[in-house]
Tab-separated table of C-alpha atoms in Angstrom:
chain	number	residue	atom	x	y	z
A	1	MET	CA	0.000	0.000	0.000
A	2	ARG	CA	3.040	2.243	0.216
A	3	ASP	CA	2.084	5.770	-0.931
A	4	ARG	CA	-1.199	4.638	-2.515
A	5	HIS	CA	-4.032	7.117	-2.029
A	6	ILE	CA	-7.049	5.233	-0.697
A	7	VAL	CA	-10.422	6.786	0.145
A	8	VAL	CA	-12.509	5.091	2.851
A	9	THR	CA	-16.084	6.093	3.649
A	10	GLY	CA	-17.646	5.411	7.039
A	11	ALA	CA	-14.191	5.423	8.613
A	12	GLY	CA	-15.171	6.882	11.962
A	13	ARG	CA	-16.033	3.662	13.754
A	14	GLY	CA	-16.495	-0.082	13.480
A	15	ILE	CA	-15.417	-1.818	10.292
A	16	GLY	CA	-14.541	1.433	8.507
A	17	LYS	CA	-12.213	2.535	11.285
A	18	ALA	CA	-10.519	-0.870	11.341
A	19	ILE	CA	-10.016	-0.657	7.571
A	20	ALA	CA	-8.449	2.796	7.880
A	21	LEU	CA	-6.105	1.695	10.656
A	22	ARG	CA	-5.001	-1.393	8.709
A	23	LEU	CA	-4.389	0.462	5.449
A	24	ALA	CA	-2.482	3.210	7.266
A	25	ARG	CA	-0.304	0.574	8.938
A	26	ASP	CA	0.378	-0.879	5.497
A	27	GLY	CA	1.584	2.521	4.272
A	28	ALA	CA	-1.428	4.007	2.468
A	29	ARG	CA	-2.128	7.708	2.190
A	30	LEU	CA	-5.736	8.056	3.372
A	31	SER	CA	-8.776	10.240	2.839
A	32	LEU	CA	-11.543	9.517	5.344
A	33	LEU	CA	-15.184	10.464	4.772
A	34	ALA	CA	-18.241	9.974	7.012
A	35	ARG	CA	-21.135	11.827	8.614
A	36	GLY	CA	-19.472	12.109	12.029
A	37	GLU	CA	-16.471	14.410	11.747
A	38	ASP	CA	-15.512	14.009	15.419
A	39	ALA	CA	-15.156	10.246	15.033
A	40	LEU	CA	-13.225	10.738	11.793
A	41	ALA	CA	-10.865	13.117	13.543
A	42	GLU	CA	-10.210	10.469	16.196
A	43	THR	CA	-9.427	7.885	13.523
A	44	ALA	CA	-7.106	10.329	11.752
A	45	ALA	CA	-5.321	11.083	15.024
A	46	GLU	CA	-4.772	7.380	15.677
A	47	ILE	CA	-3.139	6.859	12.291
A	48	GLY	CA	-1.044	10.007	12.497
A	49	GLY	CA	-2.994	12.167	10.062
A	50	ALA	CA	-5.335	11.892	7.089
A	51	PHE	CA	-7.585	14.055	4.954
A	52	VAL	CA	-10.965	14.225	6.732
A	53	ARG	CA	-14.295	15.471	5.431
A	54	GLY	CA	-17.800	15.115	6.873
A	55	LEU	CA	-20.154	13.676	4.260
A	56	ASP	CA	-23.710	12.438	3.876
A	57	ILE	CA	-23.374	10.137	0.865
A	58	ARG	CA	-27.028	10.681	-0.068
A	59	ASP	CA	-26.131	14.199	-1.266
A	60	GLY	CA	-24.641	13.820	-4.741
A	61	ALA	CA	-23.245	17.349	-4.969
A	62	LYS	CA	-21.468	16.992	-1.621
A	63	VAL	CA	-20.113	13.581	-2.663
A	64	ASP	CA	-18.586	15.109	-5.790
A	65	ALA	CA	-17.072	17.958	-3.784
A	66	ALA	CA	-15.637	15.635	-1.120
A	67	PHE	CA	-13.893	13.344	-3.602
A	68	ALA	CA	-12.570	16.312	-5.563
A	69	ALA	CA	-11.165	17.785	-2.347
A	70	ALA	CA	-9.597	14.458	-1.378
A	71	ALA	CA	-7.902	14.201	-4.781
A	72	GLU	CA	-6.666	17.769	-4.518
A	73	GLU	CA	-5.217	17.095	-1.069
A	74	ASN	CA	-3.762	13.607	-1.563
A	75	GLY	CA	-3.507	13.238	-5.323
A	76	PRO	CA	-5.398	10.953	-7.710
A	77	ILE	CA	-7.121	7.954	-6.118
A	78	ASP	CA	-5.584	4.472	-6.308
A	79	ALA	CA	-8.403	2.679	-4.492
A	80	PHE	CA	-11.793	3.332	-2.936
A	81	VAL	CA	-13.405	1.392	-0.084
A	82	ALA	CA	-17.163	2.020	0.091
A	83	ASN	CA	-18.086	1.277	3.682
A	84	SER	CA	-20.613	4.004	4.613
A	85	GLY	CA	-24.105	2.726	5.207
A	86	SER	CA	-27.176	2.713	7.393
A	87	GLY	CA	-28.675	-0.314	9.146
A	88	GLY	CA	-31.638	-1.435	11.163
A	89	PRO	CA	-35.177	-2.644	10.473
A	90	ASN	CA	-38.038	-1.005	8.633
A	91	GLU	CA	-41.793	-1.529	8.736
A	92	PRO	CA	-44.587	-0.586	6.328
A	93	GLY	CA	-46.658	2.470	7.083
A	94	ASP	CA	-45.807	5.835	8.535
A	95	GLY	CA	-42.102	6.137	9.203
A	96	ASP	CA	-41.079	3.324	6.863
A	97	ARG	CA	-37.283	3.636	6.455
A	98	PHE	CA	-37.107	1.637	3.213
A	99	PHE	CA	-36.318	4.594	0.974
A	100	GLU	CA	-33.815	6.058	3.439
A	101	LEU	CA	-31.939	2.758	3.587
A	102	VAL	CA	-31.872	2.303	-0.183
A	103	GLN	CA	-30.923	5.933	-0.750
A	104	THR	CA	-27.985	5.610	1.637
A	105	ASN	CA	-26.693	2.109	1.061
A	106	LEU	CA	-27.283	1.694	-2.667
A	107	VAL	CA	-27.709	5.116	-4.264
A	108	GLY	CA	-25.172	6.761	-1.964
A	109	THR	CA	-22.584	4.068	-2.648
A	110	TYR	CA	-23.165	4.376	-6.377
A	111	GLN	CA	-22.634	8.150	-6.205
A	112	CYS	CA	-19.387	7.622	-4.295
A	113	VAL	CA	-18.096	5.022	-6.746
A	114	ARG	CA	-18.720	7.305	-9.712
A	115	ALA	CA	-17.076	10.231	-7.921
A	116	ALA	CA	-14.051	8.073	-7.112
A	117	GLN	CA	-13.908	6.871	-10.710
A	118	ARG	CA	-13.600	10.454	-11.953
A	119	HIS	CA	-10.484	10.950	-9.818
A	120	LEU	CA	-8.686	7.629	-10.279
A	121	VAL	CA	-4.986	7.514	-11.024
A	122	PRO	CA	-4.550	7.144	-14.795
A	123	GLY	CA	-3.871	3.591	-15.988
A	124	PRO	CA	-2.597	1.255	-17.154
A	125	GLU	CA	-1.686	0.284	-13.584
A	126	ARG	CA	-4.417	-1.511	-11.668
A	127	ARG	CA	-6.893	0.408	-9.516
A	128	ASP	CA	-9.432	-1.045	-7.047
A	129	ILE	CA	-12.915	-0.526	-5.658
A	130	VAL	CA	-14.133	-2.558	-2.673
A	131	VAL	CA	-17.749	-2.370	-1.497
A	132	ILE	CA	-18.859	-3.539	1.946
A	133	SER	CA	-22.176	-5.355	1.556
A	134	SER	CA	-23.683	-7.771	4.120
A	135	ILE	CA	-24.780	-11.338	4.740
A	136	LEU	CA	-28.307	-9.891	4.497
A	137	ALA	CA	-27.662	-9.617	0.765
A	138	ARG	CA	-27.636	-13.433	0.849
A	139	ILE	CA	-30.224	-14.521	3.431
A	140	PRO	CA	-33.761	-13.400	4.358
A	141	VAL	CA	-34.368	-11.562	7.624
A	142	ALA	CA	-37.929	-10.492	8.428
A	143	GLY	CA	-38.355	-6.777	9.052
A	144	HIS	CA	-35.173	-5.797	7.193
A	145	THR	CA	-36.487	-5.388	3.651
A	146	GLY	CA	-34.754	-2.050	3.106
A	147	TYR	CA	-31.379	-3.149	4.394
A	148	SER	CA	-31.519	-6.501	2.592
A	149	ALA	CA	-32.652	-4.997	-0.704
A	150	SER	CA	-30.011	-2.276	-0.618
A	151	LYS	CA	-27.188	-4.646	0.278
A	152	ALA	CA	-28.283	-7.175	-2.359
A	153	GLY	CA	-28.397	-4.347	-4.874
A	154	LEU	CA	-24.764	-3.617	-4.110
A	155	LEU	CA	-23.797	-7.083	-5.353
A	156	GLY	CA	-25.458	-6.448	-8.696
A	157	LEU	CA	-23.759	-3.058	-8.828
A	158	VAL	CA	-20.363	-4.643	-8.143
A	159	ARG	CA	-20.757	-7.275	-10.860
A	160	SER	CA	-21.810	-4.767	-13.496
A	161	LEU	CA	-19.119	-2.270	-12.524
A	162	ALA	CA	-16.503	-5.024	-12.611
A	163	ALA	CA	-17.457	-5.827	-16.205
A	164	GLU	CA	-17.673	-2.148	-17.149
A	165	LEU	CA	-14.320	-1.115	-15.651
A	166	ALA	CA	-12.299	-4.243	-16.438
A	167	PRO	CA	-10.987	-2.820	-19.754
A	168	ASP	CA	-9.438	0.025	-17.710
A	169	ASN	CA	-7.796	-2.453	-15.286
A	170	VAL	CA	-10.040	-1.545	-12.354
A	171	GLN	CA	-10.966	-4.471	-10.099
A	172	VAL	CA	-14.305	-4.193	-8.287
A	173	ASN	CA	-15.272	-6.552	-5.475
A	174	ALA	CA	-17.600	-6.832	-2.482
A	175	ILE	CA	-17.338	-8.296	1.008
A	176	CYS	CA	-20.424	-9.667	2.774
A	177	PRO	CA	-19.741	-9.646	6.527
A	178	GLY	CA	-21.972	-11.535	8.933
A	179	TRP	CA	-22.062	-10.744	12.639
A	180	VAL	CA	-19.126	-8.440	13.379
A	181	ASP	CA	-18.415	-7.043	16.846
A	182	THR	CA	-19.511	-3.443	16.196
A	183	ASP	CA	-22.015	-1.028	17.701
A	184	MET	CA	-24.383	-1.731	14.795
A	185	ALA	CA	-24.282	-5.476	15.463
A	186	TRP	CA	-24.983	-5.046	19.157
A	187	GLU	CA	-27.867	-2.723	18.340
A	188	GLY	CA	-29.262	-5.594	16.274
A	189	ILE	CA	-28.760	-8.017	19.166
A	190	GLY	CA	-30.590	-5.583	21.431
A	191	LEU	CA	-33.537	-5.315	19.044
A	192	MET	CA	-33.694	-9.109	18.816
A	193	ALA	CA	-33.715	-9.409	22.598
A	194	GLU	CA	-36.484	-6.839	22.911
A	195	ALA	CA	-38.611	-8.439	20.184
A	196	ILE	CA	-38.631	-11.923	21.735
A	197	GLY	CA	-38.416	-10.926	25.386
A	198	ILE	CA	-34.996	-12.276	26.327
A	199	THR	CA	-31.744	-10.776	27.604
A	200	ARG	CA	-29.028	-9.467	25.306
A	201	HIS	CA	-26.799	-12.311	26.454
A	202	GLU	CA	-29.463	-14.833	25.488
A	203	ALA	CA	-30.064	-13.083	22.162
A	204	HIS	CA	-26.344	-13.186	21.406
A	205	ALA	CA	-26.226	-16.910	22.187
A	206	THR	CA	-29.261	-17.481	19.937
A	207	ALA	CA	-27.653	-15.569	17.062
A	208	MET	CA	-24.359	-17.439	17.399
A	209	ARG	CA	-26.123	-20.812	17.117
A	210	GLU	CA	-26.650	-19.918	13.440
A	211	VAL	CA	-22.894	-19.352	12.956
A	212	PRO	CA	-20.912	-22.594	12.493
A	213	LEU	CA	-17.719	-21.021	13.865
A	214	GLY	CA	-19.758	-19.902	16.856
A	215	SER	CA	-18.689	-16.304	17.339
A	216	MET	CA	-18.817	-12.796	15.938
A	217	GLY	CA	-16.029	-11.683	13.683
A	218	ALA	CA	-13.817	-8.714	14.508
A	219	PRO	CA	-13.662	-5.512	12.450
A	220	GLU	CA	-9.997	-6.278	11.910
A	221	ASP	CA	-10.965	-9.501	10.110
A	222	ILE	CA	-12.834	-7.532	7.451
A	223	ALA	CA	-9.981	-5.028	7.274
A	224	GLY	CA	-7.596	-7.873	6.517
A	225	THR	CA	-9.738	-9.033	3.606
A	226	VAL	CA	-9.884	-5.483	2.260
A	227	ALA	CA	-6.093	-5.284	2.480
A	228	TRP	CA	-5.811	-8.546	0.518
A	229	LEU	CA	-8.238	-7.331	-2.161
A	230	LEU	CA	-6.115	-4.199	-2.591
A	231	SER	CA	-2.853	-6.152	-2.709
A	232	PRO	CA	-0.987	-7.629	-5.688
A	233	ASP	CA	-1.967	-11.101	-4.419
A	234	SER	CA	-5.576	-10.538	-5.553
A	235	ARG	CA	-4.693	-9.870	-9.195
A	236	GLY	CA	-7.476	-11.198	-11.408
A	237	VAL	CA	-10.129	-11.209	-8.661
A	238	THR	CA	-13.003	-9.003	-9.817
A	239	GLY	CA	-16.785	-9.029	-9.699
A	240	GLN	CA	-16.711	-11.232	-6.608
A	241	ALA	CA	-18.643	-11.170	-3.333
A	242	ILE	CA	-16.575	-12.637	-0.505
A	243	ASP	CA	-18.713	-14.166	2.248
A	244	GLN	CA	-16.919	-13.564	5.552
A	245	ASN	CA	-19.466	-14.633	8.128
A	246	GLY	CA	-18.209	-17.561	10.174
A	247	GLY	CA	-19.982	-19.993	7.891
A	248	ALA	CA	-23.468	-18.575	8.459
A	249	PHE	CA	-23.928	-18.503	4.679
A	250	MET	CA	-22.120	-20.924	2.411
A	251	SER	CA	-22.496	-20.710	-1.359
């Protein structure tokens, strides 16, 4: 990663922060984008400095401006990791979050990918795009139609982009994490516990019974897979969705 300019969205906490820390350790020059600027600033401080910009990826004009500013600060982009997203359930009727979830996770990611594409380092050297999807792109979960649909849509987006950008030597791939030890995951465990009237500890145990390896992953696990996808060792891997979920989904 030495001296490669990599943009990471959603880098303030959880998986995105772990990705930023790993890529910085591997020598990348980073631009970090997310809604929460305070959390981004903490990530940047931990890695010894990075370009930081608050960003709601649903706003196309602000997405364009943020990627342009990142390229101006750190030079053309070698790789983009699309990690920003919104989770949680949605229900029909007043307050249905379906459109918010799709607008953030699918449309927002698409806007970021196109903005990154406009500022990529010129070829013919390889460039990379990695999209963080979810196991919910693979399996049904009642009450999560918006999240599932948006994350499944990302896999179609990745495949089509991989075919579209292959002639320019841009590899495009997705990762589908399962349960990962993040605030978002524990919020999900809490909602499960509340819905069926059990403790969070019991809900966690119930969830882990569906995972053959029996435990949540760590954010650093996903960061390691991102690092591999951006490395020379992954040459020729494009249009793929890597299922990193402890065996909870096996294709």
